[in-house]
Coordinates of C-alpha atoms and ligand atoms in Angstrom, one line a residue:
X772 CA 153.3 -52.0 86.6
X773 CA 151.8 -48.8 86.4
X774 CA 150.7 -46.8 89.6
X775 CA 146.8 -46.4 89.8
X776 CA 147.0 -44.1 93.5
X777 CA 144.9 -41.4 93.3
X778 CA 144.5 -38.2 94.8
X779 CA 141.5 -39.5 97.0
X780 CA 143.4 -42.8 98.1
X781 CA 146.1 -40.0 99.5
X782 CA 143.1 -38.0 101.1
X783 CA 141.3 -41.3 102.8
X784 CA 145.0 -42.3 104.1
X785 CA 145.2 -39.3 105.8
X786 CA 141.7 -38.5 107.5
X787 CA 140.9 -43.1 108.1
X788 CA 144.5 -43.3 109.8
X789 CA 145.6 -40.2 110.8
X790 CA 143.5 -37.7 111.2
X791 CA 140.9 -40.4 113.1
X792 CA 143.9 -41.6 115.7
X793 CA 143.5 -39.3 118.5
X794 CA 144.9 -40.1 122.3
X795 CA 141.8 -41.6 123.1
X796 CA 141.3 -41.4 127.2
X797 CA 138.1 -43.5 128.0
X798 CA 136.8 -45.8 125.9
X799 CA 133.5 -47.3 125.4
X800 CA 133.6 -50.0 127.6
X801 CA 130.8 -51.7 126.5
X802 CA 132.9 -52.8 123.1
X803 CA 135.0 -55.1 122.4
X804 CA 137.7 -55.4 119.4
X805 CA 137.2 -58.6 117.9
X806 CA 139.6 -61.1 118.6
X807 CA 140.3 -61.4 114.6
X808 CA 141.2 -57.8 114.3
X809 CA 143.2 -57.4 117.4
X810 CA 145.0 -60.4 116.2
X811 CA 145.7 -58.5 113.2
X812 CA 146.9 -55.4 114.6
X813 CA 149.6 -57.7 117.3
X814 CA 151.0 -58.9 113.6
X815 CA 152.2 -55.3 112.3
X816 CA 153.8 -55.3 115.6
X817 CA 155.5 -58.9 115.0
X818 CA 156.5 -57.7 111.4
X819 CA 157.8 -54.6 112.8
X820 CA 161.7 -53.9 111.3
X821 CA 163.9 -53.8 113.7
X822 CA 167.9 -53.0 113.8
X823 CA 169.9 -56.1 112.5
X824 CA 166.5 -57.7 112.8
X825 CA 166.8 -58.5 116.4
X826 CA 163.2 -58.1 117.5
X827 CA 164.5 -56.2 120.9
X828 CA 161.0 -56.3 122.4
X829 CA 157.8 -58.3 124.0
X830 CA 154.4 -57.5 124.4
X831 CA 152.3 -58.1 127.1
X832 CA 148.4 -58.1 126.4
X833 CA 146.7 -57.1 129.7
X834 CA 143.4 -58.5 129.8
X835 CA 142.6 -59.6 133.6
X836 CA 141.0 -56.5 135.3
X837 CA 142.7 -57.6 138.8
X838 CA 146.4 -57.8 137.1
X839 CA 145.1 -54.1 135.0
X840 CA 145.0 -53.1 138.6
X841 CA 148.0 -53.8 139.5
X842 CA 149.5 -51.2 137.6
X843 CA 146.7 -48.0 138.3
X844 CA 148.4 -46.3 141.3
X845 CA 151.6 -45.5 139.5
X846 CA 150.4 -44.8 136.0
X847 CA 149.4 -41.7 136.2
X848 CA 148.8 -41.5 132.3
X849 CA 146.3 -44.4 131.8
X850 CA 144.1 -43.9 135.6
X851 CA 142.2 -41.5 134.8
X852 CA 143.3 -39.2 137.4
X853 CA 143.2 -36.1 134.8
X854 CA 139.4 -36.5 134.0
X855 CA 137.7 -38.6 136.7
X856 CA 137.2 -41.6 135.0
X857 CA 138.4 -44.8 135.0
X858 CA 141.3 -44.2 132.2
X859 CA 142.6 -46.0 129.8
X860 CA 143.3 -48.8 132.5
X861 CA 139.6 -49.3 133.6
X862 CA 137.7 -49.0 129.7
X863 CA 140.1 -50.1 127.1
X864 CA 139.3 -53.5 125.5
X865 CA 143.2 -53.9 125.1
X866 CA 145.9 -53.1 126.7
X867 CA 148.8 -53.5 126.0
X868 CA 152.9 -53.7 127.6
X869 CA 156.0 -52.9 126.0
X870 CA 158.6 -55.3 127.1
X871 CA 162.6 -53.5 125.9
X872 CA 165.1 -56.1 125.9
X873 CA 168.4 -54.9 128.2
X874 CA 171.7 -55.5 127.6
X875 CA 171.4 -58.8 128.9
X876 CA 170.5 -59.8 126.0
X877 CA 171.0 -57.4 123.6
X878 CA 174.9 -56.9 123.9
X879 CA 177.1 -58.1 121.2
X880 CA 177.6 -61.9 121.6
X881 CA 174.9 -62.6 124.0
X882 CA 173.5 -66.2 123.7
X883 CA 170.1 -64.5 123.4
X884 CA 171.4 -63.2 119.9
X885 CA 173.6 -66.4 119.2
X886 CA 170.1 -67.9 119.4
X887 CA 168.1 -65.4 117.6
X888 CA 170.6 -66.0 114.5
X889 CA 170.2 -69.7 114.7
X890 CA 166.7 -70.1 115.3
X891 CA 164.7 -67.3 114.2
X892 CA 167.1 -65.9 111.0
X893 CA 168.3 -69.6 110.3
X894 CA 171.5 -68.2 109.3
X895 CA 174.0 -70.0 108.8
X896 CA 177.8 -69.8 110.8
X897 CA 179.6 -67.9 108.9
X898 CA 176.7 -65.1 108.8
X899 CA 176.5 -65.5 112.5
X900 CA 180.1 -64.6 112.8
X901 CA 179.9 -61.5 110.1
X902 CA 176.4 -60.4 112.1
X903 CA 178.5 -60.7 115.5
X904 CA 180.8 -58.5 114.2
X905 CA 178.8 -55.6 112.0
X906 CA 176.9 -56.0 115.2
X907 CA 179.6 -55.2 117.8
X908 CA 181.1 -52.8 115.9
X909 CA 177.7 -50.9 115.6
X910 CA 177.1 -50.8 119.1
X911 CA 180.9 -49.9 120.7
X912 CA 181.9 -47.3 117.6
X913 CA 178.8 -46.3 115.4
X914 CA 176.5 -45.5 118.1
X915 CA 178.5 -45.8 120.9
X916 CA 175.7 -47.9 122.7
X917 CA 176.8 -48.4 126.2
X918 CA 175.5 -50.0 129.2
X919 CA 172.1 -51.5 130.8
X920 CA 170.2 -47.8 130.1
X921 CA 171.3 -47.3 126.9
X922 CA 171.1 -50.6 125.4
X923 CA 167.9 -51.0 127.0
X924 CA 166.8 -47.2 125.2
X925 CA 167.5 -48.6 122.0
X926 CA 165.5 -51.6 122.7
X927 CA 162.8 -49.3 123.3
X928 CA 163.0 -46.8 120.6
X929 CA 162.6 -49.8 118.3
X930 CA 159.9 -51.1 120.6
X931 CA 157.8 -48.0 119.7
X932 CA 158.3 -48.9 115.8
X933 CA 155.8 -51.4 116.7
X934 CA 153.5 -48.9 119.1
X935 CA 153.1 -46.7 115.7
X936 CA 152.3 -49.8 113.2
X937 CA 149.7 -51.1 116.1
X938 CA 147.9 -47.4 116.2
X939 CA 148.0 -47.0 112.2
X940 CA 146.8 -50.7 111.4
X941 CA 144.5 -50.3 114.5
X942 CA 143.2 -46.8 113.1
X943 CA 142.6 -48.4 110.0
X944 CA 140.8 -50.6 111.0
X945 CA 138.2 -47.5 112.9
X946 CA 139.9 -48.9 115.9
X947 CA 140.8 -46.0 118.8
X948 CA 144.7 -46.4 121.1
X949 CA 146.5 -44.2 123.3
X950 CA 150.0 -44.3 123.7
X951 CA 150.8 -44.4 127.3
X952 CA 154.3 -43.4 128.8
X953 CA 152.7 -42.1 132.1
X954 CA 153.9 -44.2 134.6
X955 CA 156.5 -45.0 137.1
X956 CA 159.2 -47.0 135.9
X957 CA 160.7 -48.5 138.5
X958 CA 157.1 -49.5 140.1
X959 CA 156.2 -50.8 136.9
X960 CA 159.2 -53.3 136.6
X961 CA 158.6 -54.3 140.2
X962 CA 155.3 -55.1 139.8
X963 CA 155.9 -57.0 136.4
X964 CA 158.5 -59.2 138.1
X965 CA 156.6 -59.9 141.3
X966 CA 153.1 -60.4 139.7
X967 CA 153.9 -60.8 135.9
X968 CA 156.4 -63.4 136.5
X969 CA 158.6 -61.2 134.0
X970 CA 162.3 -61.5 134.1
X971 CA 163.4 -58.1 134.6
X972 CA 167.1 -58.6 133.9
X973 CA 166.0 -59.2 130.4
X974 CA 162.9 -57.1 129.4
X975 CA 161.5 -54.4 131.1
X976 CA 158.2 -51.8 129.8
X977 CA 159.2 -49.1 128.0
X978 CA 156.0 -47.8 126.7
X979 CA 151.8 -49.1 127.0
X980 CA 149.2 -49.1 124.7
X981 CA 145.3 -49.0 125.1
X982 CA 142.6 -50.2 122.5
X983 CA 139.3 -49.6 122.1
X984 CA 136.5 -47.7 120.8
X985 CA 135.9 -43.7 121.8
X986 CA 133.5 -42.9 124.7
X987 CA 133.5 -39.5 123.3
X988 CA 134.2 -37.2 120.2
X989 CA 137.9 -36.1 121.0
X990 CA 137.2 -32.6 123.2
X991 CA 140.3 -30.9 121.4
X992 CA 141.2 -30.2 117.6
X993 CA 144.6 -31.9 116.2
X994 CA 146.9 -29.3 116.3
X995 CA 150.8 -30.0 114.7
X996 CA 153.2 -27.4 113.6
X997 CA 152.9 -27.1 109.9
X998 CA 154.6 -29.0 107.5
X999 CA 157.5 -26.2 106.1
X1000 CA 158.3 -25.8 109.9
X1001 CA 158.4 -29.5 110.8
X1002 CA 160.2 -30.8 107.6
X1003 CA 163.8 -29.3 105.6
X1004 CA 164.6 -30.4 101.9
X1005 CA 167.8 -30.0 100.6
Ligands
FMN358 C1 155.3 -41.8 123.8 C2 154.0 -41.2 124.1 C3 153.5 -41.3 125.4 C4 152.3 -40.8 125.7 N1 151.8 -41.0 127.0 C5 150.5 -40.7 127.3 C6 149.9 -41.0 128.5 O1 150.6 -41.5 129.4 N2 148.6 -40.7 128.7 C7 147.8 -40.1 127.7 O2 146.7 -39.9 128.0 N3 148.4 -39.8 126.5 C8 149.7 -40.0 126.3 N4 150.2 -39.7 125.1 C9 149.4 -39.1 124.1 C10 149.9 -37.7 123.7 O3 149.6 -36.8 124.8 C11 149.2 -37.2 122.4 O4 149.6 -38.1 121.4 C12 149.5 -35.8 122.0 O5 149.1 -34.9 122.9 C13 148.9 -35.5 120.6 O6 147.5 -35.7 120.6 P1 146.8 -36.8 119.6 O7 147.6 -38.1 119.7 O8 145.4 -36.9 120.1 O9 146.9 -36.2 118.2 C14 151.5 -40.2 124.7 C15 152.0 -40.1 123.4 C16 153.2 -40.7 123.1 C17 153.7 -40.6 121.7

């Protein structure tokens, strides 16, 4: 099959997806993403990769204003409180919540994974038990992934494999996200198991996402270090 890209299909990759996606903080509020195209961008999230193709993550769409709420007081990053508005948390159409899996369920062996294998990879027992053990392995000598924090880090640094796909596919698509790690943890768990009904030994948010359209041209220019200082070849 011969390769038909040309220069200006490199071009419009660049300036429709990246150059576009800014860290938009407030949104038009009068529009909505279309249910069809947010569905779209939740399915680069669901086919996502993931290490050993565990699918360490869960996403919460926040949609109720009263449970947005909930979380404006500690999330410092999404309420606004840098610009006056009403953030991220008061004009997005979207909004969305990182779930990491912990070790709960994560560890080698856990039924969660037993499960996973079975259900979700259909394989079959004798690629469970290789998987169990590549798996173990990985985590106690490879990476030396060790308790609740850690294994609940790597949870989340896979979780944010999905955030990117969702901002590219959503970009794409002329739709505007912010990424949104500015908020209190340890409120944010609390308030996800006592009004979220979320079962914080097993998931809790590592990251947020908003969706929307731009209230405003971006007030700052993309700046990034250039490419020769950012990349080595060798
Ligand atoms: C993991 C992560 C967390 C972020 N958290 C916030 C946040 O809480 N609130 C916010 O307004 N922007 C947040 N940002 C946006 C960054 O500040 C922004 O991406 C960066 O300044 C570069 O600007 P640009 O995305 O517009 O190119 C976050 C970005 C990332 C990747």
């Amino acid at each position: 099959m011969t390769t038909s890209i040309t220069t200006h299909d490199m071009q419009s990759l660049i300036m429709s997806a990246f150059e576009f996606r800014h860290a938009t903080k407030v949104f038009d509020e009068s529009k909505r993403i279309p249910e069809t195209q947010f569905e779209t961008i939740l399915e680069t999230a669901r086919l996502s990769p993931s290490s050993f193709g565990m699918e360490p993550w869960k996403l919460l769409v926040v949609q109720s204003p009263q449970k947005r709420e909930l979380l404006r007081e500690f999330s410092w990053g999404a309420n606004g409180a840098f610009n006056g508005s009403k953030g991220q948390l008061g004009t997005a159409s979207h909004f969305v919540i990182f779930l990491a899996a912990t070790d709960v369920l994560m560890r080698h062996h856990s039924d969660h994974l037993q499960n996973h294998m079975k259900e979700v990879k259909q394989f079959p027992k004798d690629v469970i038990e290789f998987m169990n053990h590549a798996y173990q392995k990985f985590q106690e000598h490879d990476f030396g992934i060790e308790g609740r924090r850690q294994m609940t880090d790597w949870s989340a640094k896979q979780a944010y494999i999905a955030l990117g796909n969702m901002m590219t596919s959503a970009a794409l698509l002329g739709i505007d996200s912010c990424p949104i790690e500015g908020f209190e943890l340890r409120k944010a768990t609390d308030v996800l198991s006592s009004a979220f009904g979320i079962n914080t030994e097993q998931y809790v948010p590592c990251v947020m996402a908003a969706f929307g359209y731009r209230l405003d041209t971006p007030k700052f220019d993309k700046t990034r270090r250039t490419l020769t200082q950012t990349v080595s070849w060798f």
